[in-house]
GROMACS .gro file of N, CA and C in nm:
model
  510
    1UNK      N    1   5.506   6.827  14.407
    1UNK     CA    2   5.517   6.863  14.547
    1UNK      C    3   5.403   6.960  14.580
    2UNK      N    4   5.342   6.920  14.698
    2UNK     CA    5   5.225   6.996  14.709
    2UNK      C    6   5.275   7.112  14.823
    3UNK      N    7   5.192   7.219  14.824
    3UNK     CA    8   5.249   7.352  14.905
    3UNK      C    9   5.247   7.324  15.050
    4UNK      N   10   5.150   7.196  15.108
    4UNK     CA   11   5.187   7.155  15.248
    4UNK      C   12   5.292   7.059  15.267
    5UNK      N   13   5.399   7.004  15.182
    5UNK     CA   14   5.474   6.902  15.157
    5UNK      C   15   5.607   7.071  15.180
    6UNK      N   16   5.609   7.095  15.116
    6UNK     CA   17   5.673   7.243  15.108
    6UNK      C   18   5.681   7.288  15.225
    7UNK      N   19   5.569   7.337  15.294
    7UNK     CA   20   5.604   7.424  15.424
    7UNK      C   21   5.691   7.346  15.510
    8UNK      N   22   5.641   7.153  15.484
    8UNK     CA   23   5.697   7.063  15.595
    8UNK      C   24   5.831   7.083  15.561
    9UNK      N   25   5.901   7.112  15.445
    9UNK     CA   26   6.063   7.059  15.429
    9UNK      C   27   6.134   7.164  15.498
   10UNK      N   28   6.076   7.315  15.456
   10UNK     CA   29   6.111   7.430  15.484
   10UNK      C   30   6.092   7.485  15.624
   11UNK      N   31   6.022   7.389  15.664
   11UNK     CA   32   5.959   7.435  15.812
   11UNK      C   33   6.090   7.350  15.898
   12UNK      N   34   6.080   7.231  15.809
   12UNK     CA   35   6.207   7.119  15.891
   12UNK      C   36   6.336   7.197  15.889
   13UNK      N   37   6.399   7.259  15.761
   13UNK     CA   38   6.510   7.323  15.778
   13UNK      C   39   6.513   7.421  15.899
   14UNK      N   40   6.410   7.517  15.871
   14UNK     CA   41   6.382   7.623  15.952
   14UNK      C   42   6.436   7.576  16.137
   15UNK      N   43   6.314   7.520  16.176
   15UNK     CA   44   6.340   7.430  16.263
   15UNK      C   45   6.521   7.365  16.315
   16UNK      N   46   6.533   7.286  16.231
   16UNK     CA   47   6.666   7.267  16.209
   16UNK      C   48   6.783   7.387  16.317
   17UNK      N   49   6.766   7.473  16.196
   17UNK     CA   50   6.864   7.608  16.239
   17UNK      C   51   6.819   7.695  16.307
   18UNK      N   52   6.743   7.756  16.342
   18UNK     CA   53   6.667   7.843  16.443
   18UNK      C   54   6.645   7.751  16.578
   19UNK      N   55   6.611   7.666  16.578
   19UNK     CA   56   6.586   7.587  16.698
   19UNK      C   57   6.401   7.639  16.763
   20UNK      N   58   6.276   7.674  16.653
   20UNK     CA   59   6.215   7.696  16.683
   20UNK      C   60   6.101   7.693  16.521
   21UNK      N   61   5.971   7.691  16.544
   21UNK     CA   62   5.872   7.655  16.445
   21UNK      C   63   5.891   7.787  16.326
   22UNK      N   64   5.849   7.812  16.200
   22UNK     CA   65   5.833   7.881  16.133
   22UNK      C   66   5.710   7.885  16.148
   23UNK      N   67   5.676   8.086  16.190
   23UNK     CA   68   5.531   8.117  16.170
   23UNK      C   69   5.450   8.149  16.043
   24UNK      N   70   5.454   8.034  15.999
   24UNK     CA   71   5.388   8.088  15.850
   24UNK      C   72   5.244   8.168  15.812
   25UNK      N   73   5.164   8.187  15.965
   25UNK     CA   74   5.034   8.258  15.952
   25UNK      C   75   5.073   8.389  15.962
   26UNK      N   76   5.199   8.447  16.053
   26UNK     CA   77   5.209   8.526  16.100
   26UNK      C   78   5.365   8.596  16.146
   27UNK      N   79   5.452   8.603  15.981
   27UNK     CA   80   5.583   8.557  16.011
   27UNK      C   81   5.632   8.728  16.077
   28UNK      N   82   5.739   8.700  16.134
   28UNK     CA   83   5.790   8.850  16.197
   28UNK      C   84   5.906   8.831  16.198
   29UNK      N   85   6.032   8.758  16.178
   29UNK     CA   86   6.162   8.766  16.136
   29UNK      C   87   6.195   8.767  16.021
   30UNK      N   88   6.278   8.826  15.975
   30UNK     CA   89   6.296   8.877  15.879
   30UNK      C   90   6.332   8.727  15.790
   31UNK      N   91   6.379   8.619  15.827
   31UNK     CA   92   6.392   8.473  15.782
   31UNK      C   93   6.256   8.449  15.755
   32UNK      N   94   6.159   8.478  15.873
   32UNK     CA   95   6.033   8.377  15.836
   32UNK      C   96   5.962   8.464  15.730
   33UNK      N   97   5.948   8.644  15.709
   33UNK     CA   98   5.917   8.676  15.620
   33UNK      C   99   5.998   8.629  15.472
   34UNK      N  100   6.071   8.594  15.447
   34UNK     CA  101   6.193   8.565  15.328
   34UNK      C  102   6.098   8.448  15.282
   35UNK      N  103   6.144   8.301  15.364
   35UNK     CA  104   6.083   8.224  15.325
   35UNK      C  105   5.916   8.210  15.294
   36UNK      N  106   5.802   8.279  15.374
   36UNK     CA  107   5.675   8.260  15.322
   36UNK      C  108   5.680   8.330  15.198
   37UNK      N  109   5.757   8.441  15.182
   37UNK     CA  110   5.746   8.544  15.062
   37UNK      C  111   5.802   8.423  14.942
   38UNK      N  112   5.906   8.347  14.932
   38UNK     CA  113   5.946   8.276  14.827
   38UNK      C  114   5.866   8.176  14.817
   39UNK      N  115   5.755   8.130  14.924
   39UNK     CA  116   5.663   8.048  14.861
   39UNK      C  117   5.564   8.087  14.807
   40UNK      N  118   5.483   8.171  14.890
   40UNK     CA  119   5.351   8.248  14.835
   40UNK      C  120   5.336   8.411  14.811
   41UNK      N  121   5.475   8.439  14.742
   41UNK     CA  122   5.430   8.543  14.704
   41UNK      C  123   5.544   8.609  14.558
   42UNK      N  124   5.497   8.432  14.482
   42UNK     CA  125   5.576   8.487  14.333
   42UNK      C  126   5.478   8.609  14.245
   43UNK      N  127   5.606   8.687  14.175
   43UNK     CA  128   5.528   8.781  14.137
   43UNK      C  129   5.569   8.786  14.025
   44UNK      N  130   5.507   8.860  13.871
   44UNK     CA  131   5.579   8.873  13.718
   44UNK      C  132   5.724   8.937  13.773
   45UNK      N  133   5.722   9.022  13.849
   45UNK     CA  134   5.860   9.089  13.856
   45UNK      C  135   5.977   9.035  13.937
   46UNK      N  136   5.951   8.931  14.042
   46UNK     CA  137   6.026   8.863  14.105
   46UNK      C  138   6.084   8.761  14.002
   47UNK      N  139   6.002   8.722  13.918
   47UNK     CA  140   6.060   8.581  13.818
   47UNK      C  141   6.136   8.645  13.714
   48UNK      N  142   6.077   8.822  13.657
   48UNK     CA  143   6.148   8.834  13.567
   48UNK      C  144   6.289   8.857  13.577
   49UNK      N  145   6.325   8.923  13.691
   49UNK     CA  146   6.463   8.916  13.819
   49UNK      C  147   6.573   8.826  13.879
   50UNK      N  148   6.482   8.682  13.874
   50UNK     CA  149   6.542   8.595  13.863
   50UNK      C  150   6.609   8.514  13.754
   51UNK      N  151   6.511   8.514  13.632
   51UNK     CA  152   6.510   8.472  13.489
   51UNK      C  153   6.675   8.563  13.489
   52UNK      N  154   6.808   8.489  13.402
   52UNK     CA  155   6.904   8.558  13.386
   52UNK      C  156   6.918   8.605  13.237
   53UNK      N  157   6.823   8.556  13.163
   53UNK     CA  158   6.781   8.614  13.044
   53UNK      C  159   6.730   8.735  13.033
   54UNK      N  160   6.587   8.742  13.112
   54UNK     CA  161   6.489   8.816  13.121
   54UNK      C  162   6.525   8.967  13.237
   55UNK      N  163   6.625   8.964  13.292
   55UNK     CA  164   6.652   9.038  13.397
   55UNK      C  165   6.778   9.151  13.290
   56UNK      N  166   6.837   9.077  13.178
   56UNK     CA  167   6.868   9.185  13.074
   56UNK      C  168   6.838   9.270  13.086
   57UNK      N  169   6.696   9.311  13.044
   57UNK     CA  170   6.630   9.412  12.962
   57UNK      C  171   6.579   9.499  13.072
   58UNK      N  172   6.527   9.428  13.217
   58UNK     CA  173   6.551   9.496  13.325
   58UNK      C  174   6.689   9.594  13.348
   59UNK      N  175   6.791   9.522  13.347
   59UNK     CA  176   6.891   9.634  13.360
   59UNK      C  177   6.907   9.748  13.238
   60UNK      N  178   6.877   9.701  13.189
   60UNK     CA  179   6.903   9.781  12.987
   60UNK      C  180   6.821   9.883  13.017
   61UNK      N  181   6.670   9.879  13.077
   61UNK     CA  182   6.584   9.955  13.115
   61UNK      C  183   6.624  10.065  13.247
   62UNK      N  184   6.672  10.037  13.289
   62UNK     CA  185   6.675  10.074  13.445
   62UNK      C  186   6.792  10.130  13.453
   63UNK      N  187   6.975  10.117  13.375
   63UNK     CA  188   7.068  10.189  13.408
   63UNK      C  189   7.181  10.135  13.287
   64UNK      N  190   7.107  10.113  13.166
   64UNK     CA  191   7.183  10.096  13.023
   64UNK      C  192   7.272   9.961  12.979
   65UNK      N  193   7.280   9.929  12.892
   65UNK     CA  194   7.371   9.847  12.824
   65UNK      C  195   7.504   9.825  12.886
   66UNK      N  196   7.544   9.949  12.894
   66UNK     CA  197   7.706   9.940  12.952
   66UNK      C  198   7.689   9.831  13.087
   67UNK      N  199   7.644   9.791  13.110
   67UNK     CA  200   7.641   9.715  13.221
   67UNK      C  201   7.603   9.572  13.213
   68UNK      N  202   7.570   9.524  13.095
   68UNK     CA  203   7.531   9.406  13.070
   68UNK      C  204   7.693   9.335  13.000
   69UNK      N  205   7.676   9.187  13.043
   69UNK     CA  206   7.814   9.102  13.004
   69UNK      C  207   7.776   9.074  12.824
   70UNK      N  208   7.853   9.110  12.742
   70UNK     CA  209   7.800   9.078  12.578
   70UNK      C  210   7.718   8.916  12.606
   71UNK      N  211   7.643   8.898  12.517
   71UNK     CA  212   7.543   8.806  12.452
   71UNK      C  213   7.560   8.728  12.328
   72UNK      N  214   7.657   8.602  12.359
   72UNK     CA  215   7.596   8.534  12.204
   72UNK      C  216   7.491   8.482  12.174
   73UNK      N  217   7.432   8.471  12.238
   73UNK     CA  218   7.279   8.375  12.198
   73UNK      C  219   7.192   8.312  12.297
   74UNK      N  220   7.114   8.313  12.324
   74UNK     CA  221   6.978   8.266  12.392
   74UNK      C  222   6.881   8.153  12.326
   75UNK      N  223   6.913   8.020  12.378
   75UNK     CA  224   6.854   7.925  12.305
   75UNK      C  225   6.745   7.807  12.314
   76UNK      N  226   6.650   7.776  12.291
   76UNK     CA  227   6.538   7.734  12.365
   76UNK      C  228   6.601   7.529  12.411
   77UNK      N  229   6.696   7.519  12.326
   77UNK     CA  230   6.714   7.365  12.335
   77UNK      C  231   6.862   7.354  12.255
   78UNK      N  232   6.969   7.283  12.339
   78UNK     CA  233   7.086   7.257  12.368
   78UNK      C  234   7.146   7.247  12.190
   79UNK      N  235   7.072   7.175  12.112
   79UNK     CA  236   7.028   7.125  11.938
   79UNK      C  237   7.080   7.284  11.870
   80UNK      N  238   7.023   7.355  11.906
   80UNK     CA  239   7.001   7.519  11.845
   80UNK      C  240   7.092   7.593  11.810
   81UNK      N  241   7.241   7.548  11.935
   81UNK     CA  242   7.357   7.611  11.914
   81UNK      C  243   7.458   7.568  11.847
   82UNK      N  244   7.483   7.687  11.752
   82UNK     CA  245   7.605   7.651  11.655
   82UNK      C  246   7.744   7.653  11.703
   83UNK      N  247   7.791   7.594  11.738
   83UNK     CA  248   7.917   7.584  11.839
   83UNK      C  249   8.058   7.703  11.729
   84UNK      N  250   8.047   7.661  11.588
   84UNK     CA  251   8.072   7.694  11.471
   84UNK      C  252   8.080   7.853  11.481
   85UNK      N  253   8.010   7.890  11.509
   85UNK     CA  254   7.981   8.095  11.506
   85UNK      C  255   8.035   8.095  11.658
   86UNK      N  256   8.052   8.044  11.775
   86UNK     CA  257   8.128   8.077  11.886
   86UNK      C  258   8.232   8.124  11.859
   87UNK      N  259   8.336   8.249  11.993
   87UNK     CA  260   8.421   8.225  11.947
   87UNK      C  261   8.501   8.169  12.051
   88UNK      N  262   8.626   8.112  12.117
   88UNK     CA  263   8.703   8.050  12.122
   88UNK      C  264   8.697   8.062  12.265
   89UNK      N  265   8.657   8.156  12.357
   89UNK     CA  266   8.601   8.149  12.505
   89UNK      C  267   8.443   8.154  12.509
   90UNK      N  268   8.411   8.144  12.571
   90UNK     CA  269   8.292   8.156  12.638
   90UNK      C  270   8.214   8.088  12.747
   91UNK      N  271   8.123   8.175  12.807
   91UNK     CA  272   8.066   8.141  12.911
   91UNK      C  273   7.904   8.042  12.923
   92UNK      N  274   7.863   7.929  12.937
   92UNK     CA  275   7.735   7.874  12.865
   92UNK      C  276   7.671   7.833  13.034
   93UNK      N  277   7.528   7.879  13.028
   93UNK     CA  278   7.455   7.859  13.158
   93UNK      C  279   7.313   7.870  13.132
   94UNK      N  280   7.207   7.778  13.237
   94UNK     CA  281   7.111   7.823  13.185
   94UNK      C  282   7.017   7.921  13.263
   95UNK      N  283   6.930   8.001  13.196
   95UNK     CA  284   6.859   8.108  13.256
   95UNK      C  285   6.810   8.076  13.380
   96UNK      N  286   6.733   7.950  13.448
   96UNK     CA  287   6.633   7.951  13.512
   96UNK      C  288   6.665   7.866  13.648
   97UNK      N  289   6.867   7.819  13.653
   97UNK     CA  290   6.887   7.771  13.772
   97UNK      C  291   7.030   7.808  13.837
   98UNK      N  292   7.044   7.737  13.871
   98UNK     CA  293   7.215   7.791  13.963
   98UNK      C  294   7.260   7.665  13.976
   99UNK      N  295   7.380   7.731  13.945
   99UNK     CA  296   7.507   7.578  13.901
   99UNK      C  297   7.541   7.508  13.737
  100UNK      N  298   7.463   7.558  13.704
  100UNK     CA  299   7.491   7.505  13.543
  100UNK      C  300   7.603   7.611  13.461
  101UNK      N  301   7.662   7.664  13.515
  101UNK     CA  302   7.768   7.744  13.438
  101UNK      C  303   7.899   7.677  13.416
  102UNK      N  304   7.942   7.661  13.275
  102UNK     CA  305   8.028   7.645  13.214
  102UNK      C  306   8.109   7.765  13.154
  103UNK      N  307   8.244   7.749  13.187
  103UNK     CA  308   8.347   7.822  13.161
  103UNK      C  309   8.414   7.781  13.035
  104UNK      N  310   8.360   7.780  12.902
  104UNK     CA  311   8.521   7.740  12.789
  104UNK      C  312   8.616   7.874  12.783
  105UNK      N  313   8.700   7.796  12.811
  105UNK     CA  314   8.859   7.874  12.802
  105UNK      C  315   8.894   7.839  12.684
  106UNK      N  316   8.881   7.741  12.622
  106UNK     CA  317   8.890   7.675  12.496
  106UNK      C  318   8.813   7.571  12.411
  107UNK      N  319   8.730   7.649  12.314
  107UNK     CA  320   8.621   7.580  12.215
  107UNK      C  321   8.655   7.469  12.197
  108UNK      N  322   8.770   7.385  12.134
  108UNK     CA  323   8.849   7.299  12.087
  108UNK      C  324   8.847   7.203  12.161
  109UNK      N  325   8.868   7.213  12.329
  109UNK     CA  326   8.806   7.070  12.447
  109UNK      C  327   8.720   7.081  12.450
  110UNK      N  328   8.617   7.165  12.414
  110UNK     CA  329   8.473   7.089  12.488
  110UNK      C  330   8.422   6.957  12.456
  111UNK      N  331   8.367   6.884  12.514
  111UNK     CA  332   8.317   6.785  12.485
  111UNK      C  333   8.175   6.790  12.442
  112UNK      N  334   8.053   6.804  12.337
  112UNK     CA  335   7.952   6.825  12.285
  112UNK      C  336   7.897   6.730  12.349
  113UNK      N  337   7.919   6.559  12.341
  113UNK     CA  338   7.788   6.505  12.391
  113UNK      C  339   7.809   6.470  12.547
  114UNK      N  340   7.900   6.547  12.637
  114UNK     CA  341   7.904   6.553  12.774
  114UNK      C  342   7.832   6.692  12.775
  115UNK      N  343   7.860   6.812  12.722
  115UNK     CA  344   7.772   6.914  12.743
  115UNK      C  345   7.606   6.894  12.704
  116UNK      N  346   7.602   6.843  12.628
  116UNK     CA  347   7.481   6.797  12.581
  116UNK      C  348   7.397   6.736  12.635
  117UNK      N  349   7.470   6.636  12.709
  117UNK     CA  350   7.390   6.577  12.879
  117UNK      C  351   7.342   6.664  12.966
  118UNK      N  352   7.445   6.703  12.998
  118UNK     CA  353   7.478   6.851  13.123
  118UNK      C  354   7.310   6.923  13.078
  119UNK      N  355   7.371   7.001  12.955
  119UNK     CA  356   7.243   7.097  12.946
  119UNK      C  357   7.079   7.065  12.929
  120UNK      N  358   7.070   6.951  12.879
  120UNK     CA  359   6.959   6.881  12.861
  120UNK      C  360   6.861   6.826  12.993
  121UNK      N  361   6.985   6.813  13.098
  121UNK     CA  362   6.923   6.719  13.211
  121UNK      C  363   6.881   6.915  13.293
  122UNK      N  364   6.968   6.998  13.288
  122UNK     CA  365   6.922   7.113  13.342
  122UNK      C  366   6.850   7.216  13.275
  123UNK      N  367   6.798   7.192  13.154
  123UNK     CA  368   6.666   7.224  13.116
  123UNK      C  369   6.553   7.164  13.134
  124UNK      N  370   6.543   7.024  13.179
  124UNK     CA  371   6.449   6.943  13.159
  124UNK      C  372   6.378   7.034  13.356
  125UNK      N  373   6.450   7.074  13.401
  125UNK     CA  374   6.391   7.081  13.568
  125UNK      C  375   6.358   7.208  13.625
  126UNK      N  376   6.245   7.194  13.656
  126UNK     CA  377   6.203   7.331  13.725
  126UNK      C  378   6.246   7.355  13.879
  127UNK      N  379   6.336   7.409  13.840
  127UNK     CA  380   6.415   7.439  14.019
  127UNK      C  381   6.279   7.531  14.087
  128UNK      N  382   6.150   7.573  14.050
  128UNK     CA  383   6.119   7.603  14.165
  128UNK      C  384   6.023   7.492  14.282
  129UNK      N  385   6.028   7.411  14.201
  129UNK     CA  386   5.983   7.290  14.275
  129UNK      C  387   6.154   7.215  14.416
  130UNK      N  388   6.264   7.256  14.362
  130UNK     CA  389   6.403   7.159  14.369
  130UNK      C  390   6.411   7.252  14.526
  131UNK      N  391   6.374   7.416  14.493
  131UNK     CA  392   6.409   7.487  14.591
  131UNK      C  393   6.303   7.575  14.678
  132UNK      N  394   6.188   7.541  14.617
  132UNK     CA  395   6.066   7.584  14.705
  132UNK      C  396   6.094   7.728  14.662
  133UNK      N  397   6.082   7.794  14.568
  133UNK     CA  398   6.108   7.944  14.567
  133UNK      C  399   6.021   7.939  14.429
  134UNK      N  400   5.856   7.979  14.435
  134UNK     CA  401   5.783   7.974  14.365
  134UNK      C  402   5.768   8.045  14.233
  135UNK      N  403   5.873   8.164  14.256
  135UNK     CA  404   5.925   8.286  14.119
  135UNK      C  405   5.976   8.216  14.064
  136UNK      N  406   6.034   8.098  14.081
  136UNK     CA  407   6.120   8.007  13.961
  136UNK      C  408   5.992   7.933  13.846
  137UNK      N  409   5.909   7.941  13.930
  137UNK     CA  410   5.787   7.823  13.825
  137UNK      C  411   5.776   7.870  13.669
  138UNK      N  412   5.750   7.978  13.666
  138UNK     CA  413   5.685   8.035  13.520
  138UNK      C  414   5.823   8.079  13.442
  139UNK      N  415   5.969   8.064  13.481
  139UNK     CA  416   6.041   8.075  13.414
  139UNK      C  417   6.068   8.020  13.283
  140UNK      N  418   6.043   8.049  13.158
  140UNK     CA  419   6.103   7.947  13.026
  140UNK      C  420   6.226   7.918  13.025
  141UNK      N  421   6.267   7.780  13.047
  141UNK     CA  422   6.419   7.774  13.039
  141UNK      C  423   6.483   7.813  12.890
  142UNK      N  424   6.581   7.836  12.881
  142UNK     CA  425   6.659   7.877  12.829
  142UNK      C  426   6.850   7.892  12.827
  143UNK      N  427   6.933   7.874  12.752
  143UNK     CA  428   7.060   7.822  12.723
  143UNK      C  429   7.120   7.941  12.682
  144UNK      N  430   7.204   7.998  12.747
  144UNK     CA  431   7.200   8.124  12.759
  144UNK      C  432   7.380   8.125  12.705
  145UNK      N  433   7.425   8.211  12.617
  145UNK     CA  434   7.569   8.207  12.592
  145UNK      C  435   7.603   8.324  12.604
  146UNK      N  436   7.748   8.386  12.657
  146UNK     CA  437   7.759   8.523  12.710
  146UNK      C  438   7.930   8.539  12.658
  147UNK      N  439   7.978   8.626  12.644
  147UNK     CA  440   8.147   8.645  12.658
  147UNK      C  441   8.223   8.586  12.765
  148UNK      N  442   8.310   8.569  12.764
  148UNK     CA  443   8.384   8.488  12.850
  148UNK      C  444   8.440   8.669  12.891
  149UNK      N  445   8.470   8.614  13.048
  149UNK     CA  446   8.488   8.786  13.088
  149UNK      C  447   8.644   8.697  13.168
  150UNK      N  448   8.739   8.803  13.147
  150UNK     CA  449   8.866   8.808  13.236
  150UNK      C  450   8.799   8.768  13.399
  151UNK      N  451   8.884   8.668  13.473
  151UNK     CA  452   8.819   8.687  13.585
  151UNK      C  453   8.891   8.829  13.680
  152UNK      N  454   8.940   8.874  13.647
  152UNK     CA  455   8.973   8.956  13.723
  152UNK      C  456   8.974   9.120  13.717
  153UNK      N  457   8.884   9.105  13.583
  153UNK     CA  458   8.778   9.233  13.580
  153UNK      C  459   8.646   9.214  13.631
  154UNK      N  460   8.617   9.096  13.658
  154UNK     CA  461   8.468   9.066  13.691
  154UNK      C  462   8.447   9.094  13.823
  155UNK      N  463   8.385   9.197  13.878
  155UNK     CA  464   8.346   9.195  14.063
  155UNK      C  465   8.180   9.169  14.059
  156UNK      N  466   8.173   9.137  14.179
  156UNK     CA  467   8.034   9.036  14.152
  156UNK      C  468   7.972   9.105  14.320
  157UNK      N  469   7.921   9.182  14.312
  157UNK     CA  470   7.844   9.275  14.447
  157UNK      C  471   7.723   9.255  14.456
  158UNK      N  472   7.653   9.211  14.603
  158UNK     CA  473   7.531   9.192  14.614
  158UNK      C  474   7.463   9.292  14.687
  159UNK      N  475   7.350   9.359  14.675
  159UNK     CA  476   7.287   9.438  14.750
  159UNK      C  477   7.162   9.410  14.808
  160UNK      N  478   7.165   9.422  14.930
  160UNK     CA  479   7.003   9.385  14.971
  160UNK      C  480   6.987   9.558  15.002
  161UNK      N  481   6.833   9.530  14.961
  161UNK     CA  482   6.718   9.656  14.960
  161UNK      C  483   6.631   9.612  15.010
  162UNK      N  484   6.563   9.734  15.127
  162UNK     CA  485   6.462   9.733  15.146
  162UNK      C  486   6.365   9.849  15.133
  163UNK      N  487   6.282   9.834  15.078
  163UNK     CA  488   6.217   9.931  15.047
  163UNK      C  489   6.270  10.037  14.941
  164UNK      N  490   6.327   9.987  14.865
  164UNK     CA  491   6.369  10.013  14.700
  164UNK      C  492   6.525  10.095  14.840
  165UNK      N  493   6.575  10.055  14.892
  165UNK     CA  494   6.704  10.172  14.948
  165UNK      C  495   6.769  10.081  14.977
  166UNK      N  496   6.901  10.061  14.915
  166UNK     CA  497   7.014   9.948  14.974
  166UNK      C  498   7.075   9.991  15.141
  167UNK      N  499   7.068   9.880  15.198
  167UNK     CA  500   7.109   9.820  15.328
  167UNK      C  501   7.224   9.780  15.350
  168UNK      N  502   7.272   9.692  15.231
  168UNK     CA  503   7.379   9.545  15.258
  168UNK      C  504   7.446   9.525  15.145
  169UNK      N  505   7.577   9.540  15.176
  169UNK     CA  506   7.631   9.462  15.017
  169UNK      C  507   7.769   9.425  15.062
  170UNK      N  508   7.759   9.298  14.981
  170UNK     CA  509   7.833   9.190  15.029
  170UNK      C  510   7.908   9.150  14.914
   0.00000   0.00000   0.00000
């Protein structure tokens, strides 16, 4: 997909819902800045942020361990993981897209060569092409295994910042 094939899809959505052109020479809503910024203006630190691997060590750095979900393993290809050393919950997703999260509640149903599909077909794709959000490109995918967390210790808070000072949280 070429970056004028891009502006057209994004420009069409835009369009779409606004009921008016996206200024991409000269954006001034806070939408039209969002979107030119996710096309042309990936950065090492935007991808490493996104990366759910790589955004670890960001938090580890920035406000400690205690805050990270435990880690079984980080794996370059679906082959790698020993299902064997799991233990009996867990959570399996991969670093570099949204929607590939699997919940085992129980090791014992999973199905290996239905997961094995699953994970293979969502490593094989670079969502920043799928979603026009150019910080996705240089991501290494990766198969990411985590603790299975109670859902009802888990709160999940979003904050928008601007200018390093939160605004919004949702």
């Amino acid at each position: 997909m070429t970056y004028a094939q891009i502006e057209a899809e994004i420009g069409e959505t835009y369009q779409n819902i606004f009921g008016r052109k996206l200024n991409w020479d000269n954006p001034q809503t806070y939408n039209e800045k969002i979107n030119v910024a996710k096309v042309y203006m990936p950065t090492p630190e935007k991808t490493r942020l996104a990366d759910k691997y790589l955004v670890r060590e960001w938090i580890r750095e920035k406000i400690g361990d205690q805050y990270l979900i435990p880690l079984y393993g980080a794996y370059d290809s679906f082959d790698e993981i020993d299902f064997d050393s799991l233990p009996d919950k867990f959570v399996i997703k991969c670093n570099h897209d949204s929607g590939s999260v699997t919940l085992v509640k129980d090791k014992s149903k999973i199905n290996i060569p239905e997961l094995k599909k699953k994970y293979d077909y969502h490593m094989s794709k670079n969502y920043a092409w799928w979603f026009c959000e150019m910080h996705y490109r240089d991501i290494k995918p990766k198969i990411v295994i985590e603790k299975f967390m109670d859902e009802a210790s888990v709160n999940d808070y979003r904050f928008f910042c601007f200018d390093g000072k939160p605004y919004y949280c949702a």
